[in-house]
Coordinates of C-alpha atoms and ligand atoms in Angstrom, one line a residue:
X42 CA 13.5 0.4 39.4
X43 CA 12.1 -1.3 36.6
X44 CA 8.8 -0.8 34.7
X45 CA 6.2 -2.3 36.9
X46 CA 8.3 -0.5 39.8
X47 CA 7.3 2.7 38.2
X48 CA 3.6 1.6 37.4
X49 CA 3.6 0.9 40.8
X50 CA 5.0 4.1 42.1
X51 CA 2.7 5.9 39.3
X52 CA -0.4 4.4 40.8
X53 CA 0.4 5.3 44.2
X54 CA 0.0 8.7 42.9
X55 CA -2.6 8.7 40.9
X56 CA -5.0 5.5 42.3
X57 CA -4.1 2.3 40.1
X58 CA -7.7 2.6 38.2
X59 CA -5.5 5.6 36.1
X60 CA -2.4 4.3 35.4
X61 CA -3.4 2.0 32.4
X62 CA -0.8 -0.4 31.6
X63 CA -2.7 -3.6 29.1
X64 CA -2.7 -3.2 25.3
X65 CA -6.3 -2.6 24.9
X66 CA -6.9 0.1 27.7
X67 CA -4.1 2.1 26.3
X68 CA -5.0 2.0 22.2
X69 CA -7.2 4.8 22.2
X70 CA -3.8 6.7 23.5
X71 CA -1.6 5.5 21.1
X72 CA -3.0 5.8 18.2
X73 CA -3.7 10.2 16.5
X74 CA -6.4 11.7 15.0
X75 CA -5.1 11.3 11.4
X76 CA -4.0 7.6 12.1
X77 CA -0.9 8.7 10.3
X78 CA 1.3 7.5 14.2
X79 CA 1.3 5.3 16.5
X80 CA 3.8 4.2 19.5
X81 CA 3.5 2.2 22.6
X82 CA 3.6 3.7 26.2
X83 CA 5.3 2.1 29.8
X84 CA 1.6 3.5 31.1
X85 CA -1.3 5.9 30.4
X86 CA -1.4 7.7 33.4
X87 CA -4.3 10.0 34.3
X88 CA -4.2 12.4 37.3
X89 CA -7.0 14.2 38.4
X90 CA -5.5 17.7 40.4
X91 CA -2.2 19.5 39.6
X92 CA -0.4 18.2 42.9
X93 CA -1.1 14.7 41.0
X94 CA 0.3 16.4 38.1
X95 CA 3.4 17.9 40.0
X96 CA 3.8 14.3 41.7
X97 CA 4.0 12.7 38.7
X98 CA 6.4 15.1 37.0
X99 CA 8.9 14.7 40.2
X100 CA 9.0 11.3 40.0
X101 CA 9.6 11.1 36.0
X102 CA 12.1 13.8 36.2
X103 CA 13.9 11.6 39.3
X104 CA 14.2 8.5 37.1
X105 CA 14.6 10.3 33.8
X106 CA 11.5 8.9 32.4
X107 CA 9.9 10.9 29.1
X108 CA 6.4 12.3 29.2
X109 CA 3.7 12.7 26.5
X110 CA 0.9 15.1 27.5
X111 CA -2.2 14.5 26.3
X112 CA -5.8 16.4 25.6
X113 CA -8.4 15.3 23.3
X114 CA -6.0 13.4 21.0
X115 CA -7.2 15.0 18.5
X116 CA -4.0 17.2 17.1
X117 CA -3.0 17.1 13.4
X118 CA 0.7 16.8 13.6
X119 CA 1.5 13.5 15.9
X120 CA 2.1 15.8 19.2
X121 CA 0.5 14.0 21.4
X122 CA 1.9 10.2 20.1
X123 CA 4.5 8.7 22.4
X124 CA 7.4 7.2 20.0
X125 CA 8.0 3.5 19.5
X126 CA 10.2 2.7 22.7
X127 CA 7.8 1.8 25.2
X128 CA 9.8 4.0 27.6
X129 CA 7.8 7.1 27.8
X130 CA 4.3 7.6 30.1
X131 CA 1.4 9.4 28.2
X132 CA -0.1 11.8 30.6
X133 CA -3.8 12.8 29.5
X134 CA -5.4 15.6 31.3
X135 CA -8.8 14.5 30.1
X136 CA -10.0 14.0 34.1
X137 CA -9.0 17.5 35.2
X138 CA -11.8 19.2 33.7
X139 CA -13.7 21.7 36.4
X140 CA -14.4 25.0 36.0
X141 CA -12.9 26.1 38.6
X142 CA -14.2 29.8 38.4
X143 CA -16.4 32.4 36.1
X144 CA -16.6 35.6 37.0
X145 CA -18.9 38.0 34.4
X146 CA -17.3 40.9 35.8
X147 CA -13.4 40.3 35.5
X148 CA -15.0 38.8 31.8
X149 CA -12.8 35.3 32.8
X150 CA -13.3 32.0 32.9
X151 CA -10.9 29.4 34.8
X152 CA -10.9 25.7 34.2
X153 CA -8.9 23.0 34.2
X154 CA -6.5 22.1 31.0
X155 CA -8.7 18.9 30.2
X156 CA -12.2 21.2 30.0
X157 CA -13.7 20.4 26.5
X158 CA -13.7 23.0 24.4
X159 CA -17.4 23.1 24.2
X160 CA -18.1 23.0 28.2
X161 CA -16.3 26.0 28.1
X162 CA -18.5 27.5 25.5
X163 CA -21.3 26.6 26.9
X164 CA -20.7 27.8 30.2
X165 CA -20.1 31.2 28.8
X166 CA -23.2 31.4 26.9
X167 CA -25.1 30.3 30.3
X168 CA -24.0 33.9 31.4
X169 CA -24.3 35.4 28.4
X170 CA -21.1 35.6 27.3
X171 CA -18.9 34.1 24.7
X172 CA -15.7 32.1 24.7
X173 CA -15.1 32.8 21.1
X174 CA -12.9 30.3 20.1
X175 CA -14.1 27.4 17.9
X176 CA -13.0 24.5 16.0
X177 CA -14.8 21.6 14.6
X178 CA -13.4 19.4 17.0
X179 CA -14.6 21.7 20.2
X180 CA -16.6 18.1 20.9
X181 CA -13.9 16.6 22.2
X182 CA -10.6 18.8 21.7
X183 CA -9.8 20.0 25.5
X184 CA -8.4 23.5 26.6
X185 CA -4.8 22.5 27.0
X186 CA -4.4 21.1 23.7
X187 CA -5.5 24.2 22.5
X188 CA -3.2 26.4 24.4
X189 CA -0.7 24.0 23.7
X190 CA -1.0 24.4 19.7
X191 CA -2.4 27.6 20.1
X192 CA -5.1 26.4 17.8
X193 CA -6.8 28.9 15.3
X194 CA -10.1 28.1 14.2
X195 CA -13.4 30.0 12.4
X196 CA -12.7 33.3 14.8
X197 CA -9.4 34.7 14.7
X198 CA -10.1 37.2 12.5
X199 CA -12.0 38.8 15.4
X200 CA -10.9 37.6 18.2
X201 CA -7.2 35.9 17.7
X202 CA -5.7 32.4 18.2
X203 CA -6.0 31.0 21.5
X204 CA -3.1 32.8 22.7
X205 CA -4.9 36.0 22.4
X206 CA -7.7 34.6 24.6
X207 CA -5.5 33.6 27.6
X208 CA -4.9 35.6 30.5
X209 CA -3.1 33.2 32.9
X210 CA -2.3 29.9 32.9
X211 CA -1.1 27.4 35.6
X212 CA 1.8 25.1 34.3
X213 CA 3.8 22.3 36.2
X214 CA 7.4 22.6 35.0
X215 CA 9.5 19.8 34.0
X216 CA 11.4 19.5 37.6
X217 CA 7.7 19.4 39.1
X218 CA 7.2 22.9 40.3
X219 CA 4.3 24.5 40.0
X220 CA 3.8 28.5 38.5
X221 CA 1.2 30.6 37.7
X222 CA -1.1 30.0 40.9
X223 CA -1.2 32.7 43.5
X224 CA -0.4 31.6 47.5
X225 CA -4.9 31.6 47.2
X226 CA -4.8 28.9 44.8
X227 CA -6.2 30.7 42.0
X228 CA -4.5 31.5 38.7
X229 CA -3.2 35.0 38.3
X230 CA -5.2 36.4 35.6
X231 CA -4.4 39.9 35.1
X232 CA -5.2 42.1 31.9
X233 CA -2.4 43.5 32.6
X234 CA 0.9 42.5 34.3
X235 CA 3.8 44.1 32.8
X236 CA 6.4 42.3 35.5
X237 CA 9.0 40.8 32.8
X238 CA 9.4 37.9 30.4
X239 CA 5.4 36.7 29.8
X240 CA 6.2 33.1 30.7
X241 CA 3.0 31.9 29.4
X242 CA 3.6 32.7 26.3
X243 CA 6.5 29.6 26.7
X244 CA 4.2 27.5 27.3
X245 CA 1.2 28.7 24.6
X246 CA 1.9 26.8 21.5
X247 CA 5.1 24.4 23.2
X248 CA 3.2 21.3 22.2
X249 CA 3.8 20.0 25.7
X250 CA 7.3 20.6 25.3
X251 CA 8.3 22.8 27.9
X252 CA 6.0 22.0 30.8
X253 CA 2.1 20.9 31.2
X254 CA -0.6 23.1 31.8
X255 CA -3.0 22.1 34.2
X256 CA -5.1 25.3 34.0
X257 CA -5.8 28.7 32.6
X258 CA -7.7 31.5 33.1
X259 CA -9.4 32.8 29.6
X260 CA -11.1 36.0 28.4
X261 CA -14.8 36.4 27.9
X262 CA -16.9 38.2 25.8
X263 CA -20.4 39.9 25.6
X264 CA -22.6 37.3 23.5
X265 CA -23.6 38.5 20.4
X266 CA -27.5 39.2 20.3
X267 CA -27.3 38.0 16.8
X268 CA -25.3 35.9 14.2
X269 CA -26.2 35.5 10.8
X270 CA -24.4 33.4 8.0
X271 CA -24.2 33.3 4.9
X272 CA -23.0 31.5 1.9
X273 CA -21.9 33.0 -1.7
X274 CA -21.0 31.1 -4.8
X275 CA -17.6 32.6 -6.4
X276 CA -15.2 31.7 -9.4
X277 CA -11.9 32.3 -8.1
X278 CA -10.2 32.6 -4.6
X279 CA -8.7 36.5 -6.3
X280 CA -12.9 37.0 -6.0
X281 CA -13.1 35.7 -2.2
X282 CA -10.5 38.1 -1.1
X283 CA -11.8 41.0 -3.2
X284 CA -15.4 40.0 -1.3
X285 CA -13.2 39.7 2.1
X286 CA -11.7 43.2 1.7
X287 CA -15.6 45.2 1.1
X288 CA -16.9 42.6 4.1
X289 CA -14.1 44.8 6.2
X290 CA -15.3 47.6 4.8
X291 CA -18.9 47.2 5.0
X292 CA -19.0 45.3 8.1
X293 CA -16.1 46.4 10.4
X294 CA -16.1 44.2 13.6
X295 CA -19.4 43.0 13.2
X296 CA -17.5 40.3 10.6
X297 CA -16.3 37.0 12.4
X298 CA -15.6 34.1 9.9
X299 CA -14.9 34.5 6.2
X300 CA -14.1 30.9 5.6
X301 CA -13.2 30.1 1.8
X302 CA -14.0 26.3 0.8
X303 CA -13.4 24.9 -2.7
X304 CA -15.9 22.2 -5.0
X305 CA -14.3 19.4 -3.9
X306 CA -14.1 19.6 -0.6
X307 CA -18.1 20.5 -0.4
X308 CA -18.6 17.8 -2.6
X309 CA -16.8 15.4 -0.1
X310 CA -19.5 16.2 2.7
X311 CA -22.1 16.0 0.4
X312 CA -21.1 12.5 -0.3
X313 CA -20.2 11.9 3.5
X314 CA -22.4 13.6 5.3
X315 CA -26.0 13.5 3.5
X316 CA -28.1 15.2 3.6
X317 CA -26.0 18.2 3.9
X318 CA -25.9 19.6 0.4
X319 CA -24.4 23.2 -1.4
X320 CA -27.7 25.7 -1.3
X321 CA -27.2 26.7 -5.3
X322 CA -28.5 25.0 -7.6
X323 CA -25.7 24.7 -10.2
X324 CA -22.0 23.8 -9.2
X325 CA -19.2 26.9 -8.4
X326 CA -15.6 26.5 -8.2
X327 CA -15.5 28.2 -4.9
X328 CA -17.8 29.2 -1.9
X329 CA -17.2 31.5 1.1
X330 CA -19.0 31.6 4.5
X331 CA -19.5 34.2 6.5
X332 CA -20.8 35.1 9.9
X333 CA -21.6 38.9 11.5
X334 CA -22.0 39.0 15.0
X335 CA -24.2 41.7 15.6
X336 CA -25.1 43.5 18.8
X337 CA -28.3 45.3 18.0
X338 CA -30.0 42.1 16.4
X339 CA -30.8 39.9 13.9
X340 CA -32.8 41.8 11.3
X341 CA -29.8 44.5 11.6
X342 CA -27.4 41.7 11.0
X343 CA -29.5 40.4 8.3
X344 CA -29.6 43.5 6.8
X345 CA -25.9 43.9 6.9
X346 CA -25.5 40.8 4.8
X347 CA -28.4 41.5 2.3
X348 CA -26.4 45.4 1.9
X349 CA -22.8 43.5 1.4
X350 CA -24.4 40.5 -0.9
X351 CA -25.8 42.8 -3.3
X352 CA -23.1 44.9 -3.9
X353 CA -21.0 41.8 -4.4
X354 CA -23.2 40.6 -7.1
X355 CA -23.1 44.4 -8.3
X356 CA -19.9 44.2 -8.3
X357 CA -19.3 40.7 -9.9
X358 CA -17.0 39.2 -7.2
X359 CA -20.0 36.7 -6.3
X360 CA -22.0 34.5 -8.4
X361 CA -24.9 33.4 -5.8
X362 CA -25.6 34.1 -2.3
X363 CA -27.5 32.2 0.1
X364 CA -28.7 34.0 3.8
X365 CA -29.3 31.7 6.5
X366 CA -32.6 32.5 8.0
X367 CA -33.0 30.5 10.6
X368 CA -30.6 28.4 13.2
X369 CA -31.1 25.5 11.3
X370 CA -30.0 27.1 8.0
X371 CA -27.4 28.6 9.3
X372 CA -26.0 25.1 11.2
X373 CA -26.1 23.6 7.7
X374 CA -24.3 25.6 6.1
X375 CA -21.4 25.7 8.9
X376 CA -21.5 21.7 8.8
X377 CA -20.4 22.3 4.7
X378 CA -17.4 23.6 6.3
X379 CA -16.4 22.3 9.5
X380 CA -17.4 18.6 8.0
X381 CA -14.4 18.8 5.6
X382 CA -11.6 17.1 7.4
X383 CA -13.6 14.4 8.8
X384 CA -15.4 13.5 5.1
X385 CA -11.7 13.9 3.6
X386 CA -10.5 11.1 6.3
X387 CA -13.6 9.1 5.7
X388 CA -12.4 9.2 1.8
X389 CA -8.6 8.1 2.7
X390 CA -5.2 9.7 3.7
X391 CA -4.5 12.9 2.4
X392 CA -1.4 15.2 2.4
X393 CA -2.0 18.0 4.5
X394 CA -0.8 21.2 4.7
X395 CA -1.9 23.5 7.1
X396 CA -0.1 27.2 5.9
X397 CA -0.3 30.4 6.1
X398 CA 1.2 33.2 3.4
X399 CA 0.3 37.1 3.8
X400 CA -3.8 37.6 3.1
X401 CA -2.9 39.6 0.3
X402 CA -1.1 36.8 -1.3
X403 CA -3.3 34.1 -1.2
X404 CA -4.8 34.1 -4.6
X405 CA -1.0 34.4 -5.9
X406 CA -0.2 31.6 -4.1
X407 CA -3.4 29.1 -5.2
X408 CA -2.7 29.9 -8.6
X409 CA 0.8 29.3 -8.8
X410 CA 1.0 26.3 -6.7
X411 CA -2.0 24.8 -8.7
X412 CA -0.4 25.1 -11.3
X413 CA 3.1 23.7 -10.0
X414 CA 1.7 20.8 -8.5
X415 CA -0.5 19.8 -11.7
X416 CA 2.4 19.8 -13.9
X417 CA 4.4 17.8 -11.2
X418 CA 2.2 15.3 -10.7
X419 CA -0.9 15.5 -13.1
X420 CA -4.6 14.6 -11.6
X421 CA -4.0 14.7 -8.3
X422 CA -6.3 16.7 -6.6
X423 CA -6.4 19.8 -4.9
X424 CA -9.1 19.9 -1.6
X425 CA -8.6 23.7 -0.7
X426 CA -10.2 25.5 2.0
X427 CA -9.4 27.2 5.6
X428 CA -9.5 30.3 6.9
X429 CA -9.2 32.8 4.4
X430 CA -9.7 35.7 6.8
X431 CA -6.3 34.7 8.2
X432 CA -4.3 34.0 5.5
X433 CA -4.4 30.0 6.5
X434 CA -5.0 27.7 4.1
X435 CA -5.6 23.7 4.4
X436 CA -4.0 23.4 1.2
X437 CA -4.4 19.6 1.3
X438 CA -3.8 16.9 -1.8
X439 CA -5.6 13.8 -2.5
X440 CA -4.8 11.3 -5.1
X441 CA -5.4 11.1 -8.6
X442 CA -8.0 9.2 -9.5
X443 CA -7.3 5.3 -9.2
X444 CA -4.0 5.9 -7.6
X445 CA -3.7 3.1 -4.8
X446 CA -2.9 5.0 -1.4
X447 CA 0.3 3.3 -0.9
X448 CA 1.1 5.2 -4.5
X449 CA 0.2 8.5 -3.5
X450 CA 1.3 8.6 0.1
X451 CA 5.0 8.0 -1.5
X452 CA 4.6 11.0 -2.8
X453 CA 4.4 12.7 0.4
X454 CA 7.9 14.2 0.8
X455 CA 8.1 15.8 -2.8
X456 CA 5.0 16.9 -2.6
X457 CA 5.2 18.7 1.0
X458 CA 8.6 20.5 -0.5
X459 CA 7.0 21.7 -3.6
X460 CA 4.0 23.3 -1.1
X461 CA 6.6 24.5 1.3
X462 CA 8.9 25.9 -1.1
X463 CA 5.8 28.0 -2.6
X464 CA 4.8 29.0 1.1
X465 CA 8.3 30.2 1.6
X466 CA 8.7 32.4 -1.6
X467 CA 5.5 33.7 -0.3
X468 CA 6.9 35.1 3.0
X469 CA 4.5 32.2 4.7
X470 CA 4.4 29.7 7.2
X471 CA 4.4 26.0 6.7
X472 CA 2.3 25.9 10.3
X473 CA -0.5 28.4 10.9
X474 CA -2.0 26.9 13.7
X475 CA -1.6 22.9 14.1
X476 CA 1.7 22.8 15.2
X477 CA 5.4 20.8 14.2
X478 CA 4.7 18.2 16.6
X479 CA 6.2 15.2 15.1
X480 CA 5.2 15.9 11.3
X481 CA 6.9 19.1 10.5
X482 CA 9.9 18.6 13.1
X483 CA 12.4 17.8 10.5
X484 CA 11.0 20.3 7.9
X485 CA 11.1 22.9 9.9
X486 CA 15.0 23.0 10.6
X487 CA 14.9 24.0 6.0
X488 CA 12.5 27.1 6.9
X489 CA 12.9 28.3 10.4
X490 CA 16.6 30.8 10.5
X491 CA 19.0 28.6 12.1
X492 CA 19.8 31.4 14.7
X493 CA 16.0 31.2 15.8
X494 CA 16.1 27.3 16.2
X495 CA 18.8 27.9 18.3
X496 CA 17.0 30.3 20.5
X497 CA 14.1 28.0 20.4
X498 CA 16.9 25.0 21.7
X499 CA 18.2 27.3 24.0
X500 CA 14.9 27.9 25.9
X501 CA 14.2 23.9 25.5
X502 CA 17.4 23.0 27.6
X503 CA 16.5 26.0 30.2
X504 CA 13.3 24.6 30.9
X505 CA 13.7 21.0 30.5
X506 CA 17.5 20.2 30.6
X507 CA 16.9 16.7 31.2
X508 CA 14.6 16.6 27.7
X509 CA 11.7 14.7 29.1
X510 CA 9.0 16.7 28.3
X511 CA 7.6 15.7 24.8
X512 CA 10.6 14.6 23.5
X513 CA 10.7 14.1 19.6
X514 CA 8.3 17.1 19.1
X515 CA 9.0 20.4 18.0
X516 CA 12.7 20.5 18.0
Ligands
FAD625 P1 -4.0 16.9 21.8 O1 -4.1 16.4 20.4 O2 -4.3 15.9 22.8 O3 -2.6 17.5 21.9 C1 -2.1 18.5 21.1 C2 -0.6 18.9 21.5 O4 -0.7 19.6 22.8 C3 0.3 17.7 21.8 O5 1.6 18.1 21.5 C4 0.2 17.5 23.3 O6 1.4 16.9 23.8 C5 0.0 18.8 23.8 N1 -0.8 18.9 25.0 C6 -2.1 18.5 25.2 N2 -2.6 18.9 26.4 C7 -1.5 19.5 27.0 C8 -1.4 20.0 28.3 N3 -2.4 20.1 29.2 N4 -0.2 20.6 28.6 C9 0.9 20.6 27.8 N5 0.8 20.0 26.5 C10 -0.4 19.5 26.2 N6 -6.8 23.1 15.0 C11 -6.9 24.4 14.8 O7 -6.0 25.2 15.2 N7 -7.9 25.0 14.1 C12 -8.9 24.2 13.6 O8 -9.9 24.8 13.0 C13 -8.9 22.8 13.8 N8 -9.9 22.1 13.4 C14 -9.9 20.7 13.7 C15 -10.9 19.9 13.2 C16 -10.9 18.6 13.4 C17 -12.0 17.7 12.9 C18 -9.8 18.0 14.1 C19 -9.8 16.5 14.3 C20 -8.8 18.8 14.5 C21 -8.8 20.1 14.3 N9 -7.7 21.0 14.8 C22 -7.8 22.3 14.5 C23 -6.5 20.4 15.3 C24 -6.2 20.3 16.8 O9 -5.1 21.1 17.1 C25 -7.3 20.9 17.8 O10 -8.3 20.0 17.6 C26 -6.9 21.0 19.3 O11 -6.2 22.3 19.5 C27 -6.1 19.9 19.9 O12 -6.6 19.8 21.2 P2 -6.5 18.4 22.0 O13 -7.0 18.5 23.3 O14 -7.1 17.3 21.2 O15 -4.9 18.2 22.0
2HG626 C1 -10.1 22.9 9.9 O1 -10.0 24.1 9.8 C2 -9.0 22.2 10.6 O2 -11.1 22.3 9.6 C3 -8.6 20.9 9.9 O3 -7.9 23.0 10.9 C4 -7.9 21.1 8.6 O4 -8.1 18.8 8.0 C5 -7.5 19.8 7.9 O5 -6.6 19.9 7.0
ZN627 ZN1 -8.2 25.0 10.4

């Protein structure tokens, strides 16, 4: 068969109106988040149930052709970018996106892998519940590319990634079969199932490597009756963890983001995203924001937060505080934070890294790689922030003032060893929650125990001897 053979055979599958197979229908497709990739494809195809899905997968697996799984497209590490062959099919999940089920006693939710983040949310909070996980893409990230990376986000430190907030999932495997569905059709989605190996947890953070998932069954959780945020002004990220430690202390479970975000990087969404501005009046090194979810109610939560903020300024750890006090305030001061990445595109490329190192480390590790990096390569410029609560750090670089962005971006190499190299001395990870994908898949074979890769090869070839699924990622 040759290509327009398989189109052919693709769109008697799927209906030809989703197999896309001209230049300009498939860019969008091509092309990631960062703009940092792009490839070419034999076909975008786009099923809409997971007997399309299965269909599809039989036929690839038959004629050995290499799929690309696809959600929001809006990953950090190249995962969802075909390679430069032309051979491969991209398959985006973006039309499977029912709910398929919500049920407020079971506290589960079951939709489709290409559900937006944010339906999800909001069908939650139509019961009163939550669906705790959240990301400043949840616009138009979808469910199975969260799974997929097991993306992190402002909540972990309460609730965990989104492998903590999956209770079944239903996956077609690489030879076409379909697991994870009971004979009713729904997914299983037990809290507990103690029947052997958890082979979700193969597919949870696979990066479409293993098999795609087509649905999942998540965990719910009461809605808060109040959130409050707030914002403090500090000198040093050694003061944000001392601040994050009497949070815990003062504030138990009720504490659900404690994210820490440097100058620069506010003053990048300042400059982007007017009018959003810093709420102090004079110009701190570092801010952190917070958020209590309370379940008495707001004036308790506020409270809370008045209690904690004044004993940091007793205590010196903070320099200013700021407590939202309305929903408006509150929004503001989250779009300081989750406005970063887009405002640090907006400026140019960057050098990410997304890492994590042990909480207790993380001042160590600021201070010592700030210091490494400016003697390696001085006036480049540090745009810090992430999720201090988890240890995870977007410990990203931007050039030095005037430096062309062909300059910097040579850099990129050195400069990702010198940050890894620290991460690793600090008992870290060079990926805390956006995956290898395509970007880290050669750096991780220097960090990663070669008797784990090999366990990690080992399940690859079990799963998907024939290597079709995502090939190039990962491993
Ligand atoms: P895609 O980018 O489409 O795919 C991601 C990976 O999953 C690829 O390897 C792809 O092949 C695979 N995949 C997708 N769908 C399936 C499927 N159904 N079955 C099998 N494999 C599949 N990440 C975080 O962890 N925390 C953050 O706070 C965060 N913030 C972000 C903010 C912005 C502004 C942006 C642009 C990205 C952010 N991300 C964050 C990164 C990104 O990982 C998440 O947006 C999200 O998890 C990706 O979902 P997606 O649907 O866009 O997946
Ligand atoms: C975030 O936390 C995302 O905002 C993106 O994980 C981080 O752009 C980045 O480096
Ligand atoms: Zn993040």
């Amino acid at each position: 068969m040759n290509q327009s053979d398989h189109q052919a055979a693709l769109a008697a599958i799927v209906g030809a109106a989703n197999v896309l197979t001209n230049a300009a229908d498939q860019a969008a497709y091509l092309t990631d988040w960062r703009k940092h990739y792009t490839g070419r494809a034999m076909a975008i195809v786009r099923p809409g149930s997971t007997e399309e899905v299965a269909a599809v997968v039989r036929h690839c697996a038959t004629h050995g052709i290499a799929i690309v799984p696809q959600g929001g497209n809006t990953g950090m590490a190249g995962g969802a970018t075909p390679d430069t062959s032309g051979q491969a099919i991209v398959m985006s999940l973006t039309r499977m996106n029912r709910i398929r089920k919500l049920d407020v006693t079971d506290n589960s939710i079951t939709v489709e892998a290409g559900c937006v983040l944010a339906t999800i949310q909001q069908a939650a909070i139509n019961v009163d519940r939550l669906f705790p996980l959240s990301l400043a893409s949840e616009g138009s990230c979808t469910i199975g590319g969260n799974l997929s990376s097991n993306a992190g986000g402002t909540g972990v430190l309460r609730y965990g990634n989104t492998r903590d907030l999956c209770l079944g999932l239903e996956v077609v495997t690489a030879n076409g079969d379909i697991i994870g569905a009971r004979a009713d059709g729904e997914v299983r989605g037990l809290r507990k199932d103690n029947t052997g190996y958890d082979l979700k947890d193969l597919f949870i953070g696979a990066e479409g490597t293993l098999g795609i998932i087509t649905a999942a069954t998540l965990k719910l959780y009461p809605a808060p009756r109040a959130r409050v945020t707030a914002f403090a002004a500090l000198a040093t990220p050694r003061a944000a963890l001392q601040l994050l430690t009497l949070a815990q202390q003062r504030c138990g479970a009720t504490l659900t983001a404690f994210e820490l975000i440097s100058d620069l990087a506010i003053s990048l969404v300042e400059r982007h995203y007017p009018p959003h501005r810093s709420p102090f009046a004079v110009r701190h090194p570092y801010a952190v924001l917070m958020e209590i979810s309370d379940h008495e109610d707001e004036a308790h939560a506020t409270a809370m937060l008045e209690g904690l903020m004044e004993q940091a300024l007793e205590d010196g750890l903070i320099d200013d505080a700021a407590i939202a006090q309305s929903l408006s305030q509150s929004d503001d001061l989250w779009q300081l934070r989750e406005r970063v990445s887009e405002a640090q595109a907006m400026e140019g490329k960057n050098i990410k890294h997304d890492i994590s190192v042990p909480i207790s480390r993380i001042a160590d590790f600021i201070e010592t790689t700030d210091a490494l990096i400016a003697a390696a390569w001085p006036g480049v410029c540090m745009v810090n922030f992430g999720h201090l609560g988890d240890g995870n750090l977007h410990y990203n670089v931007s050039p030095a003032s005037g430096e062309t962005e062909a300059a910097f971006m040579a850099k990129q190499g050195p400069v990702n060893k010198l940050v890894y190299d620290s991460v690793e001395r600090f008992g870290g990870s060079i990926s805390a929650e956006h995956g290898l994908g395509q970007l880290k898949r050669e750096e991780i074979l220097r960090y990663k125990p070669a008797t784990e890769v090999a366990l990690m090869r080992t399940i690859k070839a079990a799963l998907d001897p024939q290597g079709i699924m995502n090939p190039g990622k990962v491993l």
